[in-house]
Amino acid sequence: MTNSTGSTGSTGGTDRAEHIGGTTVLFCAAEGPLLRGTQDALDLIGAASGAGAAWAAVPAGRLHEDFFRLRTGVAGEVAQKFAQYGVGLAVVGDIGTHTAASDALRDLVREGNRGNALWFVTDPDELRARLSPAAGDRARS
């Protein structure tokens, strides 16, 4: 069962924390600053921690284009910061145009989705399903 627990003021006041099967997720609003690198990752990690969230769900549209061009190193920097601070990162939305253009990104998506720190999901319901009690062994609490 899911229920909303309120909102934070970190990115325009419309982010919201939600409990899903014992895990709290900070769902970031579609509008807000782009996630471009290390400092943006740290800001988001801080917002998630402030909301008591073990995961941050970021709309794909909030990621800078460099995130999807792996040669820039942005995706690696961001993922590393989230892992270092023990906060999961879920990229939410259709990234098909990016994965169609990059074998390396397709590989990152596949490997990330096998783990428990970086997930790429098509919509919030897919994230909720992955974090539900039935999938509890893959979720962070």
Short mmCIF file of C-alpha atoms in Angstrom, two decimals:
data_model
loop_
_atom_site.label_atom_id
_atom_site.label_comp_id
_atom_site.label_asym_id
_atom_site.label_seq_id
_atom_site.Cartn_x
_atom_site.Cartn_y
_atom_site.Cartn_z
CA MET A 1 0.00 0.00 0.00
CA THR A 2 1.27 3.48 -0.76
CA ASN A 3 0.44 6.76 0.79
CA SER A 4 1.74 10.27 0.37
CA THR A 5 3.54 11.82 3.30
CA GLY A 6 3.77 15.42 2.19
CA SER A 7 6.16 17.53 0.19
CA THR A 8 9.55 19.13 0.52
CA GLY A 9 10.62 22.53 -0.64
CA SER A 10 13.82 21.46 -2.39
CA THR A 11 12.85 21.97 -6.04
CA GLY A 12 9.93 24.26 -6.35
CA GLY A 13 7.87 22.84 -3.49
CA THR A 14 6.25 20.06 -5.47
CA ASP A 15 8.54 17.14 -4.69
CA ARG A 16 6.77 14.58 -2.56
CA ALA A 17 7.82 11.74 -0.30
CA GLU A 18 5.86 8.51 -0.56
CA HIS A 19 6.05 5.31 1.48
CA ILE A 20 6.10 2.18 -0.65
CA GLY A 21 6.27 -1.18 1.09
CA GLY A 22 8.42 0.14 3.93
CA THR A 23 10.67 2.27 1.71
CA THR A 24 10.38 6.03 1.40
CA VAL A 25 10.87 7.54 -2.05
CA LEU A 26 11.28 11.21 -2.87
CA PHE A 27 9.42 11.72 -6.15
CA CYS A 28 10.91 14.82 -7.77
CA ALA A 29 8.67 17.19 -9.65
CA ALA A 30 8.85 17.29 -13.44
CA GLU A 31 9.82 20.95 -13.29
CA GLY A 32 12.96 22.02 -11.54
CA PRO A 33 16.68 22.28 -12.03
CA LEU A 34 18.47 19.86 -14.30
CA LEU A 35 20.65 17.20 -12.73
CA ARG A 36 23.96 18.11 -14.38
CA GLY A 37 26.69 16.78 -12.13
CA THR A 38 28.12 16.17 -8.70
CA GLN A 39 26.77 19.25 -6.91
CA ASP A 40 23.27 18.70 -8.29
CA ALA A 41 23.46 15.06 -7.18
CA LEU A 42 24.53 16.13 -3.69
CA ASP A 43 21.65 18.63 -3.53
CA LEU A 44 19.18 15.92 -4.49
CA ILE A 45 20.71 13.45 -2.04
CA GLY A 46 20.32 16.10 0.67
CA ALA A 47 16.67 16.63 -0.26
CA ALA A 48 16.04 12.88 -0.20
CA SER A 49 17.77 12.52 3.17
CA GLY A 50 15.84 15.48 4.54
CA ALA A 51 12.62 13.73 3.52
CA GLY A 52 13.78 10.48 5.12
CA ALA A 53 13.88 8.85 1.69
CA ALA A 54 16.03 5.88 0.71
CA TRP A 55 15.34 6.53 -2.99
CA ALA A 56 15.08 9.59 -5.22
CA ALA A 57 12.87 9.23 -8.30
CA VAL A 58 13.92 11.77 -10.92
CA PRO A 59 11.96 12.38 -14.11
CA ALA A 60 14.14 11.63 -17.14
CA GLY A 61 13.44 15.15 -18.39
CA ARG A 62 15.26 16.55 -15.35
CA LEU A 63 18.52 14.91 -16.41
CA HIS A 64 20.95 16.98 -18.45
CA GLU A 65 21.66 15.59 -21.92
CA ASP A 66 25.24 14.85 -20.81
CA PHE A 67 23.88 12.24 -18.39
CA PHE A 68 22.84 10.16 -21.40
CA ARG A 69 26.18 10.62 -23.22
CA LEU A 70 28.26 8.28 -21.10
CA ARG A 71 31.58 9.54 -22.47
CA THR A 72 31.00 12.79 -20.52
CA GLY A 73 31.19 10.90 -17.21
CA VAL A 74 28.13 12.67 -15.78
CA ALA A 75 26.09 9.48 -15.29
CA GLY A 76 29.01 7.82 -13.54
CA GLU A 77 29.61 10.81 -11.26
CA VAL A 78 25.95 11.06 -10.33
CA ALA A 79 25.49 7.32 -9.78
CA GLN A 80 28.66 7.17 -7.70
CA LYS A 81 27.49 9.98 -5.39
CA PHE A 82 24.12 8.32 -4.84
CA ALA A 83 25.81 4.99 -4.08
CA GLN A 84 28.35 6.68 -1.79
CA TYR A 85 25.55 8.21 0.29
CA GLY A 86 23.37 5.09 0.24
CA VAL A 87 20.47 6.65 -1.64
CA GLY A 88 18.97 4.81 -4.60
CA LEU A 89 18.41 6.72 -7.84
CA ALA A 90 15.46 5.89 -10.07
CA VAL A 91 15.31 7.57 -13.46
CA VAL A 92 11.61 7.73 -14.34
CA GLY A 93 10.42 8.10 -17.91
CA ASP A 94 11.01 7.11 -21.48
CA ILE A 95 14.67 7.24 -22.44
CA GLY A 96 14.20 5.16 -25.58
CA THR A 97 15.64 7.77 -27.93
CA HIS A 98 18.82 7.84 -25.84
CA THR A 99 19.18 4.07 -25.54
CA ALA A 100 18.47 3.63 -29.27
CA ALA A 101 21.48 5.83 -30.00
CA SER A 102 23.91 4.25 -27.51
CA ASP A 103 24.85 0.63 -26.90
CA ALA A 104 26.77 1.73 -23.81
CA LEU A 105 23.72 3.44 -22.33
CA ARG A 106 21.58 0.38 -23.08
CA ASP A 107 24.15 -1.69 -21.19
CA LEU A 108 24.09 0.75 -18.25
CA VAL A 109 20.30 0.56 -18.09
CA ARG A 110 20.33 -3.23 -18.17
CA GLU A 111 23.04 -3.51 -15.50
CA GLY A 112 21.52 -0.80 -13.32
CA ASN A 113 18.14 -2.51 -13.35
CA ARG A 114 19.78 -5.74 -12.17
CA GLY A 115 21.14 -4.04 -9.09
CA ASN A 116 19.66 -2.16 -6.16
CA ALA A 117 21.10 1.34 -6.49
CA LEU A 118 20.30 2.72 -9.98
CA TRP A 119 17.08 1.87 -11.76
CA PHE A 120 15.54 3.07 -15.00
CA VAL A 121 11.76 2.74 -14.99
CA THR A 122 9.13 3.89 -17.46
CA ASP A 123 6.75 5.40 -14.91
CA PRO A 124 6.14 5.77 -11.16
CA ASP A 125 3.95 2.65 -11.10
CA GLU A 126 6.85 0.51 -12.31
CA LEU A 127 8.99 1.90 -9.49
CA ARG A 128 6.21 1.23 -6.99
CA ALA A 129 5.97 -2.37 -8.24
CA ARG A 130 9.73 -2.87 -7.86
CA LEU A 131 9.63 -1.53 -4.31
CA SER A 132 6.49 -3.39 -3.26
CA PRO A 133 6.76 -6.01 -0.51
CA ALA A 134 6.70 -8.79 -3.12
CA ALA A 135 9.92 -7.34 -4.54
CA GLY A 136 11.26 -6.45 -1.09
CA ASP A 137 14.56 -8.27 -1.48
CA ARG A 138 15.51 -5.71 -4.18
CA ALA A 139 14.37 -2.63 -2.26
CA ARG A 140 16.28 -0.51 0.21
CA SER A 141 14.60 0.24 3.51
#
